[in-house]
CSV table of C-alpha atoms and ligand atoms in Angstrom, one decimal:
chain,number,residue,atom,x,y,z
A,1,MET,CA,16.5,-14.0,10.3
A,2,HIS,CA,13.9,-14.7,7.6
A,3,ILE,CA,10.7,-13.0,8.5
A,4,SER,CA,7.4,-13.4,6.6
A,5,ALA,CA,4.2,-11.5,6.8
A,6,ILE,CA,0.8,-12.9,6.2
A,7,VAL,CA,-1.9,-10.3,5.5
A,8,ALA,CA,-5.3,-12.0,5.9
A,9,ALA,CA,-7.8,-10.5,3.5
A,10,GLY,CA,-9.7,-13.7,2.6
A,11,GLY,CA,-13.1,-12.7,4.1
A,12,LYS,CA,-16.2,-11.8,2.3
A,13,GLY,CA,-16.6,-8.7,4.5
A,14,GLU,CA,-20.1,-7.8,3.3
A,15,ARG,CA,-21.2,-6.3,6.7
A,16,LEU,CA,-20.3,-2.7,5.5
A,17,GLY,CA,-22.8,-2.9,2.7
A,18,GLY,CA,-22.6,-0.8,-0.4
A,19,GLY,CA,-21.8,-3.8,-2.7
A,20,VAL,CA,-18.0,-3.4,-2.3
A,21,ARG,CA,-16.1,-5.9,-0.3
A,22,LYS,CA,-14.5,-4.6,2.9
A,23,GLN,CA,-10.9,-5.1,1.8
A,24,LEU,CA,-11.6,-3.0,-1.3
A,25,ARG,CA,-13.4,-0.2,0.5
A,26,THR,CA,-11.4,3.0,0.3
A,27,VAL,CA,-10.3,5.4,3.0
A,28,GLY,CA,-8.8,8.6,1.8
A,29,GLY,CA,-8.6,7.2,-1.7
A,30,ARG,CA,-6.7,4.0,-0.8
A,31,THR,CA,-8.2,0.6,-0.1
A,32,LEU,CA,-8.1,-0.9,3.3
A,33,LEU,CA,-6.1,-3.8,1.7
A,34,GLU,CA,-3.5,-1.4,0.4
A,35,ARG,CA,-3.2,0.5,3.7
A,36,SER,CA,-2.9,-2.7,5.6
A,37,VAL,CA,-0.1,-4.1,3.4
A,38,THR,CA,1.9,-0.8,3.0
A,39,PRO,CA,3.6,-0.8,6.5
A,40,PHE,CA,4.8,-4.4,5.9
A,41,ASP,CA,6.0,-3.6,2.4
A,42,GLY,CA,7.9,-0.6,3.8
A,43,SER,CA,9.6,-2.7,6.5
A,44,GLU,CA,13.2,-3.7,5.8
A,45,ARG,CA,12.7,-6.6,8.1
A,46,ILE,CA,10.0,-8.4,6.1
A,47,ALA,CA,11.4,-10.7,3.4
A,48,GLU,CA,8.2,-11.8,1.9
A,49,ILE,CA,4.5,-11.0,2.0
A,50,ILE,CA,1.8,-13.7,1.7
A,51,LEU,CA,-1.5,-12.0,0.7
A,52,VAL,CA,-4.5,-14.2,1.5
A,53,LEU,CA,-7.4,-13.1,-0.8
A,54,PRO,CA,-10.8,-14.4,-1.9
A,55,ALA,CA,-10.3,-16.8,-4.8
A,56,ASP,CA,-11.6,-14.4,-7.4
A,57,LEU,CA,-9.2,-11.7,-6.4
A,58,VAL,CA,-6.3,-14.2,-6.6
A,59,ALA,CA,-7.4,-14.9,-10.2
A,60,SER,CA,-7.7,-11.2,-11.0
A,61,PRO,CA,-5.5,-9.3,-8.5
A,62,PRO,CA,-6.2,-5.7,-7.6
A,63,ASP,CA,-3.8,-3.1,-9.0
A,64,LEU,CA,-2.0,-2.5,-5.7
A,65,VAL,CA,-0.4,-5.9,-5.9
A,66,ARG,CA,1.8,-4.8,-8.8
A,67,GLY,CA,3.1,-2.0,-6.7
A,68,ILE,CA,4.3,-4.2,-3.8
A,69,ARG,CA,8.1,-4.2,-3.8
A,70,THR,CA,8.6,-7.0,-1.3
A,71,PRO,CA,8.4,-10.5,-2.9
A,72,VAL,CA,4.7,-11.3,-2.7
A,73,ARG,CA,2.6,-14.5,-3.1
A,74,LEU,CA,-1.2,-14.5,-3.5
A,75,VAL,CA,-3.0,-17.4,-1.8
A,76,ALA,CA,-6.8,-18.2,-1.9
A,77,GLY,CA,-8.3,-18.0,1.6
A,78,GLY,CA,-10.6,-20.5,3.3
A,79,GLY,CA,-14.0,-20.2,4.8
A,80,ARG,CA,-12.9,-19.1,8.3
A,81,ARG,CA,-10.0,-16.8,9.3
A,82,GLN,CA,-8.0,-19.7,10.6
A,83,ASP,CA,-8.4,-21.5,7.3
A,84,SER,CA,-7.1,-18.5,5.5
A,85,VAL,CA,-4.1,-18.3,7.8
A,86,ALA,CA,-3.4,-22.0,7.4
A,87,ALA,CA,-3.4,-21.5,3.6
A,88,GLY,CA,-0.9,-18.6,4.1
A,89,LEU,CA,1.3,-20.8,6.3
A,90,GLY,CA,1.4,-23.4,3.5
A,91,ALA,CA,2.9,-20.7,1.2
A,92,LEU,CA,5.8,-19.6,3.4
A,93,ALA,CA,9.3,-19.8,2.1
A,94,PRO,CA,11.0,-22.9,3.6
A,95,GLU,CA,13.6,-20.7,5.3
A,96,SER,CA,11.0,-18.6,7.1
A,97,GLU,CA,11.6,-18.5,10.9
A,98,ILE,CA,9.2,-15.8,12.1
A,99,VAL,CA,5.8,-15.1,10.7
A,100,VAL,CA,3.8,-11.9,11.4
A,101,ILE,CA,0.1,-12.1,10.8
A,102,HIS,CA,-2.0,-9.0,10.2
A,103,ASP,CA,-5.7,-8.4,9.6
A,104,ALA,CA,-6.5,-6.4,6.4
A,105,ALA,CA,-9.3,-4.7,8.3
A,106,ARG,CA,-6.6,-2.7,10.3
A,107,PRO,CA,-5.5,0.0,7.9
A,108,PHE,CA,-3.3,2.1,10.4
A,109,CYS,CA,-0.7,-0.3,11.7
A,110,THR,CA,2.7,1.3,12.2
A,111,PRO,CA,6.2,0.0,11.7
A,112,ALA,CA,6.8,0.4,15.4
A,113,VAL,CA,4.1,-2.0,16.3
A,114,ILE,CA,5.3,-4.5,13.7
A,115,GLY,CA,8.8,-4.2,15.1
A,116,ARG,CA,7.7,-4.8,18.7
A,117,THR,CA,5.8,-8.0,17.9
A,118,ILE,CA,8.7,-9.4,15.8
A,119,ASP,CA,11.2,-8.7,18.6
A,120,ALA,CA,9.0,-10.3,21.2
A,121,ALA,CA,8.3,-13.4,19.1
A,122,ALA,CA,12.0,-13.8,18.3
A,123,GLU,CA,12.7,-13.8,22.1
A,124,CYS,CA,9.8,-15.9,23.4
A,125,GLY,CA,8.1,-17.5,20.4
A,126,ALA,CA,4.8,-15.8,20.3
A,127,ALA,CA,3.6,-12.2,20.7
A,128,THR,CA,0.6,-10.1,19.9
A,129,ALA,CA,-0.1,-6.3,19.9
A,130,ALA,CA,-2.6,-5.3,22.5
A,131,LEU,CA,-4.0,-2.3,24.4
A,132,PRO,CA,-4.7,-2.1,28.1
A,133,ALA,CA,-8.3,-1.5,29.0
A,134,PHE,CA,-8.9,2.0,30.2
A,135,ASP,CA,-12.7,1.7,30.7
A,136,THR,CA,-14.1,-0.2,33.5
A,137,VAL,CA,-14.8,-3.8,32.3
A,138,LYS,CA,-17.9,-5.7,33.2
A,139,GLU,CA,-18.9,-9.2,32.3
A,140,GLY,CA,-22.6,-9.4,31.1
A,141,ARG,CA,-25.2,-12.1,31.7
A,142,VAL,CA,-28.6,-12.4,30.1
A,143,GLU,CA,-31.7,-12.8,32.4
A,144,ASP,CA,-35.3,-12.7,31.0
A,145,GLY,CA,-34.0,-11.3,27.8
A,146,ALA,CA,-32.2,-8.3,29.4
A,147,THR,CA,-28.4,-8.0,29.7
A,148,LEU,CA,-27.3,-7.5,33.3
A,149,VAL,CA,-23.9,-7.0,34.9
A,150,GLY,CA,-22.6,-10.4,35.9
A,151,ALA,CA,-19.3,-9.2,37.4
A,152,THR,CA,-16.9,-6.3,37.3
A,153,LEU,CA,-13.5,-7.5,36.1
A,154,GLN,CA,-10.2,-6.3,37.3
A,155,ARG,CA,-9.3,-3.8,34.7
A,156,GLU,CA,-5.6,-4.2,35.1
A,157,ARG,CA,-5.9,-7.8,33.9
A,158,VAL,CA,-7.8,-7.0,30.8
A,159,PHE,CA,-6.2,-6.4,27.4
A,160,LEU,CA,-7.8,-5.7,24.0
A,161,VAL,CA,-5.9,-7.7,21.4
A,162,GLN,CA,-5.0,-6.4,18.0
A,163,THR,CA,-2.9,-7.7,15.1
A,164,PRO,CA,-0.1,-7.9,14.1
A,165,GLN,CA,0.7,-11.1,15.9
A,166,ALA,CA,4.1,-12.7,15.4
A,167,PHE,CA,5.2,-16.3,16.0
A,168,ARG,CA,8.1,-18.7,15.5
A,169,VAL,CA,6.9,-20.6,12.4
A,170,ASP,CA,7.4,-24.1,13.9
A,171,LEU,CA,5.4,-23.1,17.0
A,172,LEU,CA,2.5,-21.7,15.0
A,173,ARG,CA,2.4,-24.7,12.6
A,174,ASP,CA,2.3,-27.0,15.6
A,175,ALA,CA,-0.5,-25.0,17.3
A,176,VAL,CA,-2.6,-24.9,14.1
A,177,ALA,CA,-2.2,-28.7,13.6
A,178,ARG,CA,-3.1,-29.3,17.3
A,179,GLY,CA,-6.1,-26.9,17.0
A,180,GLY,CA,-7.9,-29.6,15.2
A,181,GLY,CA,-10.2,-27.2,13.4
A,182,ALA,CA,-11.8,-25.7,16.5
A,183,ASP,CA,-12.8,-22.1,15.9
A,184,ALA,CA,-10.4,-19.3,16.9
A,185,THR,CA,-10.7,-15.6,16.2
A,186,ASP,CA,-7.0,-15.1,16.3
A,187,GLU,CA,-3.8,-17.2,16.1
A,188,ALA,CA,-2.6,-16.3,19.6
A,189,THR,CA,-5.6,-18.3,20.9
A,190,LEU,CA,-4.4,-21.4,19.0
A,191,VAL,CA,-0.9,-21.0,20.5
A,192,GLU,CA,-2.3,-20.5,24.0
A,193,ARG,CA,-4.4,-23.6,23.7
A,194,ALA,CA,-1.3,-25.5,22.7
A,195,GLY,CA,0.1,-24.5,26.0
A,196,HIS,CA,2.7,-21.9,24.9
A,197,PRO,CA,2.9,-18.5,26.4
A,198,VAL,CA,2.1,-15.5,24.3
A,199,ARG,CA,3.6,-12.1,25.1
A,200,LEU,CA,1.6,-8.9,25.0
A,201,VAL,CA,3.3,-5.9,23.4
A,202,GLN,CA,2.1,-2.3,23.2
A,203,GLY,CA,-0.3,-1.9,20.3
A,204,ASP,CA,-1.6,1.5,19.0
A,205,VAL,CA,-5.0,3.1,19.4
A,206,ARG,CA,-5.0,4.1,15.7
A,207,ASN,CA,-4.5,0.4,14.8
A,208,PHE,CA,-8.2,-0.3,15.2
A,209,LYS,CA,-10.3,-2.8,13.2
A,210,VAL,CA,-12.8,-1.5,10.7
A,211,THR,CA,-15.9,-3.6,11.2
A,212,SER,CA,-18.8,-1.1,10.9
A,213,ARG,CA,-19.7,1.9,8.9
A,214,ASP,CA,-18.9,4.1,11.9
A,215,ASP,CA,-15.4,2.6,11.9
A,216,LEU,CA,-15.1,3.5,8.3
A,217,ALA,CA,-16.2,7.1,9.0
A,218,LEU,CA,-13.7,7.3,11.8
A,219,ALA,CA,-11.0,6.0,9.5
A,220,GLU,CA,-11.8,8.7,7.0
A,221,GLN,CA,-11.7,11.4,9.7
A,222,LEU,CA,-8.3,10.2,10.9
A,223,VAL,CA,-7.0,10.4,7.4
A,224,SER,CA,-8.5,13.8,6.7
A,225,ALA,CA,-7.5,15.2,10.2
A,226,GLY,CA,-3.8,15.2,9.3
A,227,GLN,CA,-2.9,11.7,10.5
A,228,VAL,CA,-1.3,11.5,7.1
A,229,GLU,CA,1.8,13.3,5.8
A,230,THR,CA,1.3,15.2,2.6
A,231,ARG,CA,4.2,16.0,0.2
A,232,VAL,CA,4.4,17.9,-3.1
A,233,GLY,CA,6.9,17.5,-5.9
A,234,LEU,CA,7.6,19.3,-9.1
A,235,GLY,CA,8.8,17.9,-12.4
A,236,TYR,CA,9.9,19.6,-15.6
A,237,ASP,CA,11.2,18.3,-18.9
A,238,LEU,CA,12.1,19.5,-22.4
A,239,HIS,CA,12.8,17.5,-25.5
A,240,ARG,CA,13.6,18.6,-29.1
A,241,PHE,CA,11.4,17.5,-31.9
A,242,VAL,CA,13.1,15.5,-34.7
A,243,GLU,CA,11.9,13.9,-38.0
A,244,GLY,CA,11.4,10.2,-38.1
A,245,ARG,CA,11.1,9.3,-34.5
A,246,PRO,CA,7.9,7.9,-32.9
A,247,LEU,CA,6.2,10.3,-30.5
A,248,VAL,CA,5.4,8.8,-27.1
A,249,LEU,CA,3.7,10.9,-24.4
A,250,GLY,CA,2.4,9.5,-21.1
A,251,GLY,CA,3.0,6.0,-22.3
A,252,VAL,CA,0.8,6.6,-25.4
A,253,SER,CA,2.1,6.4,-29.0
A,254,ILE,CA,0.9,9.3,-31.0
A,255,PRO,CA,1.1,8.8,-34.8
A,256,GLY,CA,2.8,11.6,-36.8
A,257,PRO,CA,6.0,12.5,-38.8
A,258,ARG,CA,8.0,13.7,-35.8
A,259,GLY,CA,8.9,12.5,-32.4
A,260,LEU,CA,11.2,13.7,-29.6
A,261,LEU,CA,14.9,13.2,-29.5
A,262,GLY,CA,16.3,11.4,-26.5
A,263,HIS,CA,18.2,8.4,-25.1
A,264,SER,CA,15.1,6.5,-24.2
A,265,ASP,CA,11.7,6.8,-25.9
A,266,ALA,CA,11.9,10.5,-24.9
A,267,ASP,CA,8.5,10.4,-23.2
A,268,ALA,CA,8.8,13.8,-21.6
A,269,VAL,CA,5.4,13.4,-19.8
A,270,CYS,CA,6.7,10.3,-18.0
A,271,HIS,CA,10.0,12.0,-17.3
A,272,ALA,CA,8.4,15.0,-15.7
A,273,VAL,CA,5.9,12.9,-13.7
A,274,THR,CA,8.7,10.6,-12.5
A,275,ASP,CA,10.7,13.6,-11.3
A,276,ALA,CA,7.6,15.1,-9.6
A,277,VAL,CA,6.8,11.8,-7.8
A,278,LEU,CA,10.5,11.2,-6.8
A,279,GLY,CA,10.8,14.9,-5.7
A,280,ALA,CA,7.7,14.7,-3.5
A,281,ALA,CA,9.2,11.6,-1.7
A,282,GLY,CA,12.7,13.1,-1.5
A,283,ALA,CA,13.9,10.0,-3.3
A,284,GLY,CA,16.3,11.6,-5.8
A,285,ASP,CA,15.6,12.4,-9.5
A,286,ILE,CA,15.3,10.6,-12.8
A,287,GLY,CA,18.9,11.3,-13.8
A,288,GLN,CA,20.3,9.8,-10.6
A,289,LEU,CA,18.1,6.7,-10.6
A,290,TYR,CA,18.0,5.9,-14.3
A,291,PRO,CA,21.3,7.3,-15.8
A,292,ASP,CA,21.6,7.7,-19.6
A,293,ASP,CA,24.8,5.7,-19.6
A,294,GLU,CA,23.4,2.6,-17.8
A,295,ASP,CA,22.6,-0.3,-20.1
A,296,ARG,CA,19.7,-1.5,-17.8
A,297,TRP,CA,17.5,1.4,-19.0
A,298,LYS,CA,18.8,1.7,-22.6
A,299,GLY,CA,15.8,1.7,-25.0
A,300,ALA,CA,13.4,1.4,-22.0
A,301,ALA,CA,9.9,2.6,-22.3
A,302,SER,CA,9.8,5.6,-19.9
A,303,ILE,CA,6.5,4.4,-18.5
A,304,GLU,CA,8.4,1.5,-17.0
A,305,LEU,CA,10.8,4.0,-15.4
A,306,LEU,CA,7.8,5.7,-13.9
A,307,ARG,CA,6.5,2.3,-12.7
A,308,ASP,CA,9.8,1.5,-11.1
A,309,ALA,CA,10.0,5.0,-9.4
A,310,MET,CA,6.5,4.5,-8.1
A,311,GLY,CA,7.6,1.2,-6.5
A,312,ALA,CA,10.5,3.0,-4.8
A,313,VAL,CA,8.2,5.7,-3.6
A,314,ARG,CA,5.6,3.2,-2.3
A,315,LYS,CA,8.5,1.5,-0.4
A,316,LEU,CA,8.8,4.7,1.6
A,317,GLY,CA,5.1,4.4,2.4
A,318,PHE,CA,3.8,7.0,0.0
A,319,ALA,CA,0.7,6.8,-2.3
A,320,VAL,CA,-0.3,9.3,-5.0
A,321,GLY,CA,-2.9,11.8,-4.0
A,322,ASN,CA,-3.1,13.4,-7.4
A,323,VAL,CA,-0.9,14.4,-10.3
A,324,ASP,CA,-1.4,17.4,-12.6
A,325,VAL,CA,0.5,17.7,-15.9
A,326,VAL,CA,0.8,20.6,-18.4
A,327,VAL,CA,2.2,19.7,-21.9
A,328,VAL,CA,3.3,22.8,-23.8
A,329,THR,CA,3.5,22.2,-27.5
A,330,GLU,CA,2.2,23.4,-30.9
A,331,ARG,CA,1.5,19.9,-32.1
A,332,PRO,CA,-0.1,17.4,-31.6
A,333,LYS,CA,-3.3,18.6,-30.0
A,334,ILE,CA,-3.0,17.2,-26.4
A,335,ARG,CA,-6.7,17.2,-25.7
A,336,ALA,CA,-7.3,14.4,-28.2
A,337,VAL,CA,-5.0,12.0,-26.3
A,338,ALA,CA,-5.3,13.4,-22.7
A,339,GLY,CA,-7.9,10.8,-21.7
A,340,THR,CA,-5.7,7.8,-22.8
A,341,MET,CA,-2.7,9.3,-21.2
A,342,ARG,CA,-4.6,9.7,-17.9
A,343,GLN,CA,-5.6,6.1,-18.1
A,344,ARG,CA,-2.0,4.9,-18.7
A,345,LEU,CA,-0.6,7.1,-16.0
A,346,ALA,CA,-3.3,6.1,-13.5
A,347,GLU,CA,-2.5,2.4,-14.0
A,348,VAL,CA,1.2,2.9,-13.2
A,349,LEU,CA,0.6,5.4,-10.4
A,350,LEU,CA,-2.0,3.0,-8.9
A,351,VAL,CA,-4.8,5.5,-8.5
A,352,ALA,CA,-8.1,6.2,-10.2
A,353,PRO,CA,-7.8,8.2,-13.5
A,354,GLU,CA,-9.9,11.0,-11.8
A,355,ARG,CA,-6.7,11.8,-9.7
A,356,ILE,CA,-4.6,12.4,-12.8
A,357,SER,CA,-5.0,15.5,-15.0
A,358,VAL,CA,-3.3,16.2,-18.3
A,359,LYS,CA,-3.7,19.6,-20.0
A,360,GLY,CA,-2.4,21.0,-23.2
A,361,LYS,CA,-1.0,24.5,-23.9
A,362,THR,CA,0.6,26.1,-26.9
A,363,GLY,CA,3.6,28.4,-27.1
A,364,GLU,CA,1.6,31.0,-29.0
A,365,GLY,CA,4.3,31.0,-31.7
A,366,VAL,CA,6.9,32.4,-29.2
A,367,GLY,CA,10.3,30.8,-28.6
A,368,GLU,CA,11.5,27.3,-29.4
A,369,VAL,CA,8.2,25.8,-28.4
A,370,GLY,CA,6.2,28.3,-30.4
A,371,ARG,CA,8.3,27.5,-33.5
A,372,GLY,CA,7.6,23.8,-33.0
A,373,GLU,CA,11.2,22.9,-32.2
A,374,ALA,CA,10.6,21.5,-28.8
A,375,LEU,CA,8.0,20.2,-26.3
A,376,VAL,CA,7.9,21.2,-22.6
A,377,VAL,CA,6.2,19.4,-19.8
A,378,HIS,CA,5.5,20.6,-16.2
A,379,ALA,CA,4.1,18.1,-13.7
A,380,ILE,CA,3.2,18.4,-10.0
A,381,ALA,CA,2.5,15.4,-7.8
A,382,MET,CA,0.9,15.2,-4.3
A,383,LEU,CA,1.8,12.2,-2.3
A,384,THR,CA,0.5,11.1,1.1
A,385,ARG,CA,1.6,8.6,3.7
A,386,PRO,CA,0.4,7.7,7.2
A,387,SER,CA,2.3,9.7,9.7
A,388,ASP,CA,4.2,7.4,12.1
A,389,ASN,CA,4.6,9.1,15.5
A,390,THR,CA,6.7,6.3,16.9
B,401,MG,MG1,13.5,13.7,-20.5
């Protein structure tokens, strides 16, 4: 079954203040947008992701888009949420049968919740994640400017609706067409109005919507309170210096008479960082993933191997927390190029350069490094991902 995801991030989201749009606000170093997309990107069941963004972000997409492994299409959103979703529906692959819609303001959705909504929609056409009401629920009414209790509702009948919401594509298209432009705060409402039942499936308390600064603070607390899994990986590489080869370190070409010997561009920094990142994710090592004898990677820029490895690691739900690199060599002086290397590595690792460190050491004249025969790199990577207690 062809299943598509629409992540709705088309809103202006200025309510949080601070001059940064809501979808680009960070929680634990990653944007709400990235956190909302990641569980869909990690799901084997999702064949394509339609990312509905404000028009200026479609024109100049945020870095995280390059890291999405699932086929992705960017679509400019409309004025209202339902216009954005309609734009997303227009971009679905023709073979799409089920569409899952998720709000980019919900950064902690889990694969389990996504799976439940898909299964229910496949069975009955339409489903939404929801939570039962645990508090007593009252309906309010306003009298002389004061809000009074109008009625106490039967709590058992009240559910608080979340996203994801999943639908058979034909059913949702029909409901959107019949909706005739009337306002709706979610797609389930349109389907209900069209007379089709919508099934409620168990949501997740952590899958809350970030709408206020308090919510943002709560989201930060959740991340820092260990609701994320932290992994550490180590990488090491050594290459011999030879005359007449270009020297490339951390994706940066460094002019000079000598470079490093190797099958690829021999970028030992990228090799060590790739191994550190793969190691942290338990995703194998550089030799396994990019064998020397495979034509696909022959003559490849090693920074592209790192970009590919990062994609594989993101597919498992991980993001880089930080990376620290030590380059041991007599020449060149690493300090002079460390800033540029950090920039290049940060671009590929999809984090701010502040989270990347590159330091130089010398061999103090001792051993093969000290004699200038070889260059050694040590790298350590810390990765995080939301823990999924399904
Ligand atoms: Mg190497």
